[in-house]
Amino acid sequence: MKSRVSNDQLMKVMNELYFYLKKQGADSETAKDMVQDAVYKLMIHIESINTDKYRAWLFKVAINLYYDDCRKNNKSPSLQLNENLVSNSKLIDELIINKEDELQVRETLEQLPLKFKQLLLLKYDLEWSYQQIAQYLEMKPDGVKTYLARARAKFKELYGRENNDRQK
């Protein structure tokens, strides 16, 4: 690496990576293992990785490790429902509606192609810029914008279809 990455920066990226893997469907222990393995590989190859690209490199390695694990265990990557801790001040009705909405969003995401799901999670869940996504997915920023527009359109179409089916 041309310049050093601080421990704080690395810890932040490790946390983001852990939560991203959880959103992709990894259980807690698997996600921790994947992050640990990816950081280990980063340390081994630290001299050959550009500082500006270490984050994307780390995500790419961890995702590939996760996909390899899924193939090895004959399971498909899937999103698992995130159990959020709930404050006592929220109304039960509001909680139920929020859970139903969250479940519906996750079910809709599951129906999308993997590339679209990844793009939507990177942009809206991790709040990455187009440039960061482009670097990670090895695409041009304009291509990211195009694919994100298609992913949003497909998500809206599927989400609307789900709403119509549930209202019938």
PDB file of C-alpha atoms in Angstrom:
ATOM      1  CA  MET A   1       0.000   0.000   0.000  1.00  0.00           C
ATOM      2  CA  LYS A   2       1.287   3.398  -0.868  1.00  0.00           C
ATOM      3  CA  SER A   3       0.106   4.965   2.385  1.00  0.00           C
ATOM      4  CA  ARG A   4      -0.991   3.266   5.549  1.00  0.00           C
ATOM      5  CA  VAL A   5      -4.585   2.650   6.493  1.00  0.00           C
ATOM      6  CA  SER A   6      -5.338   3.450  10.105  1.00  0.00           C
ATOM      7  CA  ASN A   7      -6.793   0.886  12.476  1.00  0.00           C
ATOM      8  CA  ASP A   8      -9.916   3.039  12.860  1.00  0.00           C
ATOM      9  CA  GLN A   9     -10.470   3.074   9.102  1.00  0.00           C
ATOM     10  CA  LEU A  10      -9.966  -0.676   8.909  1.00  0.00           C
ATOM     11  CA  MET A  11     -12.330  -1.332  11.825  1.00  0.00           C
ATOM     12  CA  LYS A  12     -15.020   0.817  10.175  1.00  0.00           C
ATOM     13  CA  VAL A  13     -14.674  -1.065   6.888  1.00  0.00           C
ATOM     14  CA  MET A  14     -14.718  -4.402   8.743  1.00  0.00           C
ATOM     15  CA  ASN A  15     -18.000  -3.442  10.444  1.00  0.00           C
ATOM     16  CA  GLU A  16     -19.525  -2.341   7.142  1.00  0.00           C
ATOM     17  CA  LEU A  17     -18.382  -5.577   5.547  1.00  0.00           C
ATOM     18  CA  TYR A  18     -19.839  -7.655   8.369  1.00  0.00           C
ATOM     19  CA  PHE A  19     -23.256  -5.994   8.050  1.00  0.00           C
ATOM     20  CA  TYR A  20     -23.133  -6.266   4.265  1.00  0.00           C
ATOM     21  CA  LEU A  21     -22.493 -10.002   4.484  1.00  0.00           C
ATOM     22  CA  LYS A  22     -25.355 -10.318   6.972  1.00  0.00           C
ATOM     23  CA  LYS A  23     -27.626  -8.532   4.490  1.00  0.00           C
ATOM     24  CA  GLN A  24     -26.481 -10.916   1.786  1.00  0.00           C
ATOM     25  CA  GLY A  25     -27.700 -13.799   3.950  1.00  0.00           C
ATOM     26  CA  ALA A  26     -24.675 -14.940   5.931  1.00  0.00           C
ATOM     27  CA  ASP A  27     -25.248 -15.928   9.535  1.00  0.00           C
ATOM     28  CA  SER A  28     -23.352 -14.018  12.215  1.00  0.00           C
ATOM     29  CA  GLU A  29     -20.505 -16.514  12.663  1.00  0.00           C
ATOM     30  CA  THR A  30     -20.012 -17.013   8.929  1.00  0.00           C
ATOM     31  CA  ALA A  31     -19.911 -13.258   8.377  1.00  0.00           C
ATOM     32  CA  LYS A  32     -17.300 -12.844  11.134  1.00  0.00           C
ATOM     33  CA  ASP A  33     -15.197 -15.635   9.638  1.00  0.00           C
ATOM     34  CA  MET A  34     -15.417 -14.138   6.146  1.00  0.00           C
ATOM     35  CA  VAL A  35     -14.370 -10.701   7.414  1.00  0.00           C
ATOM     36  CA  GLN A  36     -11.479 -12.208   9.341  1.00  0.00           C
ATOM     37  CA  ASP A  37     -10.305 -14.229   6.333  1.00  0.00           C
ATOM     38  CA  ALA A  38     -10.589 -11.211   4.033  1.00  0.00           C
ATOM     39  CA  VAL A  39      -8.562  -9.007   6.403  1.00  0.00           C
ATOM     40  CA  TYR A  40      -5.967 -11.762   6.733  1.00  0.00           C
ATOM     41  CA  LYS A  41      -5.624 -11.853   2.942  1.00  0.00           C
ATOM     42  CA  LEU A  42      -5.402  -8.061   2.920  1.00  0.00           C
ATOM     43  CA  MET A  43      -2.486  -8.212   5.339  1.00  0.00           C
ATOM     44  CA  ILE A  44      -0.729 -10.796   3.196  1.00  0.00           C
ATOM     45  CA  HIS A  45      -1.134  -8.747  -0.006  1.00  0.00           C
ATOM     46  CA  ILE A  46      -0.929  -5.309   1.592  1.00  0.00           C
ATOM     47  CA  GLU A  47       2.045  -4.150  -0.491  1.00  0.00           C
ATOM     48  CA  SER A  48       0.353  -4.812  -3.833  1.00  0.00           C
ATOM     49  CA  ILE A  49      -2.986  -3.120  -3.051  1.00  0.00           C
ATOM     50  CA  ASN A  50      -3.530   0.565  -3.741  1.00  0.00           C
ATOM     51  CA  THR A  51      -4.705   2.446  -0.627  1.00  0.00           C
ATOM     52  CA  ASP A  52      -7.590   3.992  -2.541  1.00  0.00           C
ATOM     53  CA  LYS A  53      -8.849   0.555  -3.518  1.00  0.00           C
ATOM     54  CA  TYR A  54      -8.345  -1.508  -0.368  1.00  0.00           C
ATOM     55  CA  ARG A  55     -11.992  -1.164   0.655  1.00  0.00           C
ATOM     56  CA  ALA A  56     -13.326  -2.463  -2.656  1.00  0.00           C
ATOM     57  CA  TRP A  57     -10.676  -5.203  -2.654  1.00  0.00           C
ATOM     58  CA  LEU A  58     -11.682  -6.277   0.851  1.00  0.00           C
ATOM     59  CA  PHE A  59     -15.384  -6.394  -0.064  1.00  0.00           C
ATOM     60  CA  LYS A  60     -14.651  -8.347  -3.230  1.00  0.00           C
ATOM     61  CA  VAL A  61     -12.575 -10.945  -1.369  1.00  0.00           C
ATOM     62  CA  ALA A  62     -15.167 -11.362   1.395  1.00  0.00           C
ATOM     63  CA  ILE A  63     -18.072 -11.694  -1.043  1.00  0.00           C
ATOM     64  CA  ASN A  64     -16.155 -14.277  -3.050  1.00  0.00           C
ATOM     65  CA  LEU A  65     -15.419 -16.193   0.148  1.00  0.00           C
ATOM     66  CA  TYR A  66     -19.114 -16.082   1.015  1.00  0.00           C
ATOM     67  CA  TYR A  67     -20.155 -17.308  -2.443  1.00  0.00           C
ATOM     68  CA  ASP A  68     -17.588 -20.106  -2.242  1.00  0.00           C
ATOM     69  CA  ASP A  69     -19.033 -21.096   1.145  1.00  0.00           C
ATOM     70  CA  CYS A  70     -22.552 -21.085  -0.315  1.00  0.00           C
ATOM     71  CA  ARG A  71     -21.478 -23.290  -3.210  1.00  0.00           C
ATOM     72  CA  LYS A  72     -19.627 -25.636  -0.874  1.00  0.00           C
ATOM     73  CA  ASN A  73     -22.659 -26.002   1.386  1.00  0.00           C
ATOM     74  CA  ASN A  74     -25.164 -26.129  -1.503  1.00  0.00           C
ATOM     75  CA  LYS A  75     -27.128 -23.136  -0.335  1.00  0.00           C
ATOM     76  CA  SER A  76     -28.038 -20.056  -2.271  1.00  0.00           C
ATOM     77  CA  PRO A  77     -27.174 -16.627  -0.918  1.00  0.00           C
ATOM     78  CA  SER A  78     -30.337 -15.208   0.579  1.00  0.00           C
ATOM     79  CA  LEU A  79     -31.368 -12.353   2.758  1.00  0.00           C
ATOM     80  CA  GLN A  80     -32.433 -13.213   6.236  1.00  0.00           C
ATOM     81  CA  LEU A  81     -34.937 -11.147   8.152  1.00  0.00           C
ATOM     82  CA  ASN A  82     -33.087  -8.732  10.373  1.00  0.00           C
ATOM     83  CA  GLU A  83     -34.449  -8.838  13.912  1.00  0.00           C
ATOM     84  CA  ASN A  84     -34.238  -5.266  15.126  1.00  0.00           C
ATOM     85  CA  LEU A  85     -34.266  -4.375  18.782  1.00  0.00           C
ATOM     86  CA  VAL A  86     -37.386  -2.393  19.503  1.00  0.00           C
ATOM     87  CA  SER A  87     -37.788   0.442  21.939  1.00  0.00           C
ATOM     88  CA  ASN A  88     -40.702   0.230  24.378  1.00  0.00           C
ATOM     89  CA  SER A  89     -42.148   3.529  23.186  1.00  0.00           C
ATOM     90  CA  LYS A  90     -43.318   2.247  19.782  1.00  0.00           C
ATOM     91  CA  LEU A  91     -46.876   1.103  19.350  1.00  0.00           C
ATOM     92  CA  ILE A  92     -47.484  -2.566  18.616  1.00  0.00           C
ATOM     93  CA  ASP A  93     -49.503  -1.759  15.482  1.00  0.00           C
ATOM     94  CA  GLU A  94     -46.693   0.382  14.132  1.00  0.00           C
ATOM     95  CA  LEU A  95     -44.203  -2.407  14.812  1.00  0.00           C
ATOM     96  CA  ILE A  96     -46.316  -4.967  13.001  1.00  0.00           C
ATOM     97  CA  ILE A  97     -46.731  -2.698   9.975  1.00  0.00           C
ATOM     98  CA  ASN A  98     -43.000  -1.944   9.917  1.00  0.00           C
ATOM     99  CA  LYS A  99     -42.150  -5.669  10.106  1.00  0.00           C
ATOM    100  CA  GLU A 100     -44.571  -6.444   7.283  1.00  0.00           C
ATOM    101  CA  ASP A 101     -43.067  -3.660   5.148  1.00  0.00           C
ATOM    102  CA  GLU A 102     -39.533  -4.847   5.906  1.00  0.00           C
ATOM    103  CA  LEU A 103     -40.472  -8.417   5.051  1.00  0.00           C
ATOM    104  CA  GLN A 104     -42.079  -7.292   1.814  1.00  0.00           C
ATOM    105  CA  VAL A 105     -38.975  -5.299   0.827  1.00  0.00           C
ATOM    106  CA  ARG A 106     -36.724  -8.276   1.602  1.00  0.00           C
ATOM    107  CA  GLU A 107     -38.974 -10.650  -0.353  1.00  0.00           C
ATOM    108  CA  THR A 108     -38.913  -8.251  -3.294  1.00  0.00           C
ATOM    109  CA  LEU A 109     -35.110  -8.009  -3.101  1.00  0.00           C
ATOM    110  CA  GLU A 110     -34.921 -11.817  -3.177  1.00  0.00           C
ATOM    111  CA  GLN A 111     -36.746 -11.837  -6.518  1.00  0.00           C
ATOM    112  CA  LEU A 112     -34.212  -9.509  -8.140  1.00  0.00           C
ATOM    113  CA  PRO A 113     -31.171 -10.763 -10.013  1.00  0.00           C
ATOM    114  CA  LEU A 114     -28.053 -10.866  -7.824  1.00  0.00           C
ATOM    115  CA  LYS A 115     -26.413  -7.912  -9.609  1.00  0.00           C
ATOM    116  CA  PHE A 116     -29.462  -5.684  -9.021  1.00  0.00           C
ATOM    117  CA  LYS A 117     -29.723  -6.765  -5.384  1.00  0.00           C
ATOM    118  CA  GLN A 118     -26.038  -5.993  -4.827  1.00  0.00           C
ATOM    119  CA  LEU A 119     -26.323  -2.575  -6.433  1.00  0.00           C
ATOM    120  CA  LEU A 120     -29.366  -1.593  -4.377  1.00  0.00           C
ATOM    121  CA  LEU A 121     -27.786  -2.759  -1.118  1.00  0.00           C
ATOM    122  CA  LEU A 122     -24.489  -0.998  -1.823  1.00  0.00           C
ATOM    123  CA  LYS A 123     -26.184   2.265  -2.807  1.00  0.00           C
ATOM    124  CA  TYR A 124     -29.032   2.487  -0.312  1.00  0.00           C
ATOM    125  CA  ASP A 125     -27.996   0.306   2.597  1.00  0.00           C
ATOM    126  CA  LEU A 126     -24.271   1.060   2.751  1.00  0.00           C
ATOM    127  CA  GLU A 127     -24.723   4.489   1.122  1.00  0.00           C
ATOM    128  CA  TRP A 128     -21.764   4.072  -1.219  1.00  0.00           C
ATOM    129  CA  SER A 129     -21.125   6.618  -3.957  1.00  0.00           C
ATOM    130  CA  TYR A 130     -21.359   5.700  -7.624  1.00  0.00           C
ATOM    131  CA  GLN A 131     -17.560   5.857  -7.780  1.00  0.00           C
ATOM    132  CA  GLN A 132     -17.127   3.418  -4.871  1.00  0.00           C
ATOM    133  CA  ILE A 133     -19.652   1.001  -6.383  1.00  0.00           C
ATOM    134  CA  ALA A 134     -17.966   1.278  -9.781  1.00  0.00           C
ATOM    135  CA  GLN A 135     -14.593   0.527  -8.229  1.00  0.00           C
ATOM    136  CA  TYR A 136     -15.951  -2.439  -6.286  1.00  0.00           C
ATOM    137  CA  LEU A 137     -17.832  -3.962  -9.211  1.00  0.00           C
ATOM    138  CA  GLU A 138     -15.138  -2.995 -11.722  1.00  0.00           C
ATOM    139  CA  MET A 139     -17.562  -0.975 -13.821  1.00  0.00           C
ATOM    140  CA  LYS A 140     -17.694   2.565 -15.120  1.00  0.00           C
ATOM    141  CA  PRO A 141     -19.678   5.037 -12.960  1.00  0.00           C
ATOM    142  CA  ASP A 142     -22.078   5.658 -15.852  1.00  0.00           C
ATOM    143  CA  GLY A 143     -22.684   1.913 -16.065  1.00  0.00           C
ATOM    144  CA  VAL A 144     -23.445   1.848 -12.345  1.00  0.00           C
ATOM    145  CA  LYS A 145     -26.006   4.634 -12.820  1.00  0.00           C
ATOM    146  CA  THR A 146     -27.632   2.754 -15.683  1.00  0.00           C
ATOM    147  CA  TYR A 147     -27.795  -0.559 -13.829  1.00  0.00           C
ATOM    148  CA  LEU A 148     -29.050   1.159 -10.672  1.00  0.00           C
ATOM    149  CA  ALA A 149     -31.844   2.788 -12.660  1.00  0.00           C
ATOM    150  CA  ARG A 150     -32.786  -0.625 -14.058  1.00  0.00           C
ATOM    151  CA  ALA A 151     -32.583  -2.194 -10.596  1.00  0.00           C
ATOM    152  CA  ARG A 152     -34.843   0.505  -9.126  1.00  0.00           C
ATOM    153  CA  ALA A 153     -37.344   0.095 -11.959  1.00  0.00           C
ATOM    154  CA  LYS A 154     -37.412  -3.695 -11.553  1.00  0.00           C
ATOM    155  CA  PHE A 155     -37.745  -3.345  -7.767  1.00  0.00           C
ATOM    156  CA  LYS A 156     -40.663  -0.912  -8.156  1.00  0.00           C
ATOM    157  CA  GLU A 157     -42.333  -3.246 -10.643  1.00  0.00           C
ATOM    158  CA  LEU A 158     -42.000  -6.292  -8.370  1.00  0.00           C
ATOM    159  CA  TYR A 159     -42.894  -4.345  -5.230  1.00  0.00           C
ATOM    160  CA  GLY A 160     -46.010  -2.937  -6.915  1.00  0.00           C
ATOM    161  CA  ARG A 161     -46.998  -6.400  -8.115  1.00  0.00           C
ATOM    162  CA  GLU A 162     -46.594  -7.744  -4.556  1.00  0.00           C
ATOM    163  CA  ASN A 163     -48.774  -4.937  -3.182  1.00  0.00           C
ATOM    164  CA  ASN A 164     -51.472  -5.634  -5.749  1.00  0.00           C
ATOM    165  CA  ASP A 165     -51.393  -9.373  -5.010  1.00  0.00           C
ATOM    166  CA  ARG A 166     -51.682  -8.774  -1.264  1.00  0.00           C
ATOM    167  CA  GLN A 167     -54.592  -6.377  -1.654  1.00  0.00           C
ATOM    168  CA  LYS A 168     -56.633  -8.891  -3.650  1.00  0.00           C
TER     169      LYS A 168
END
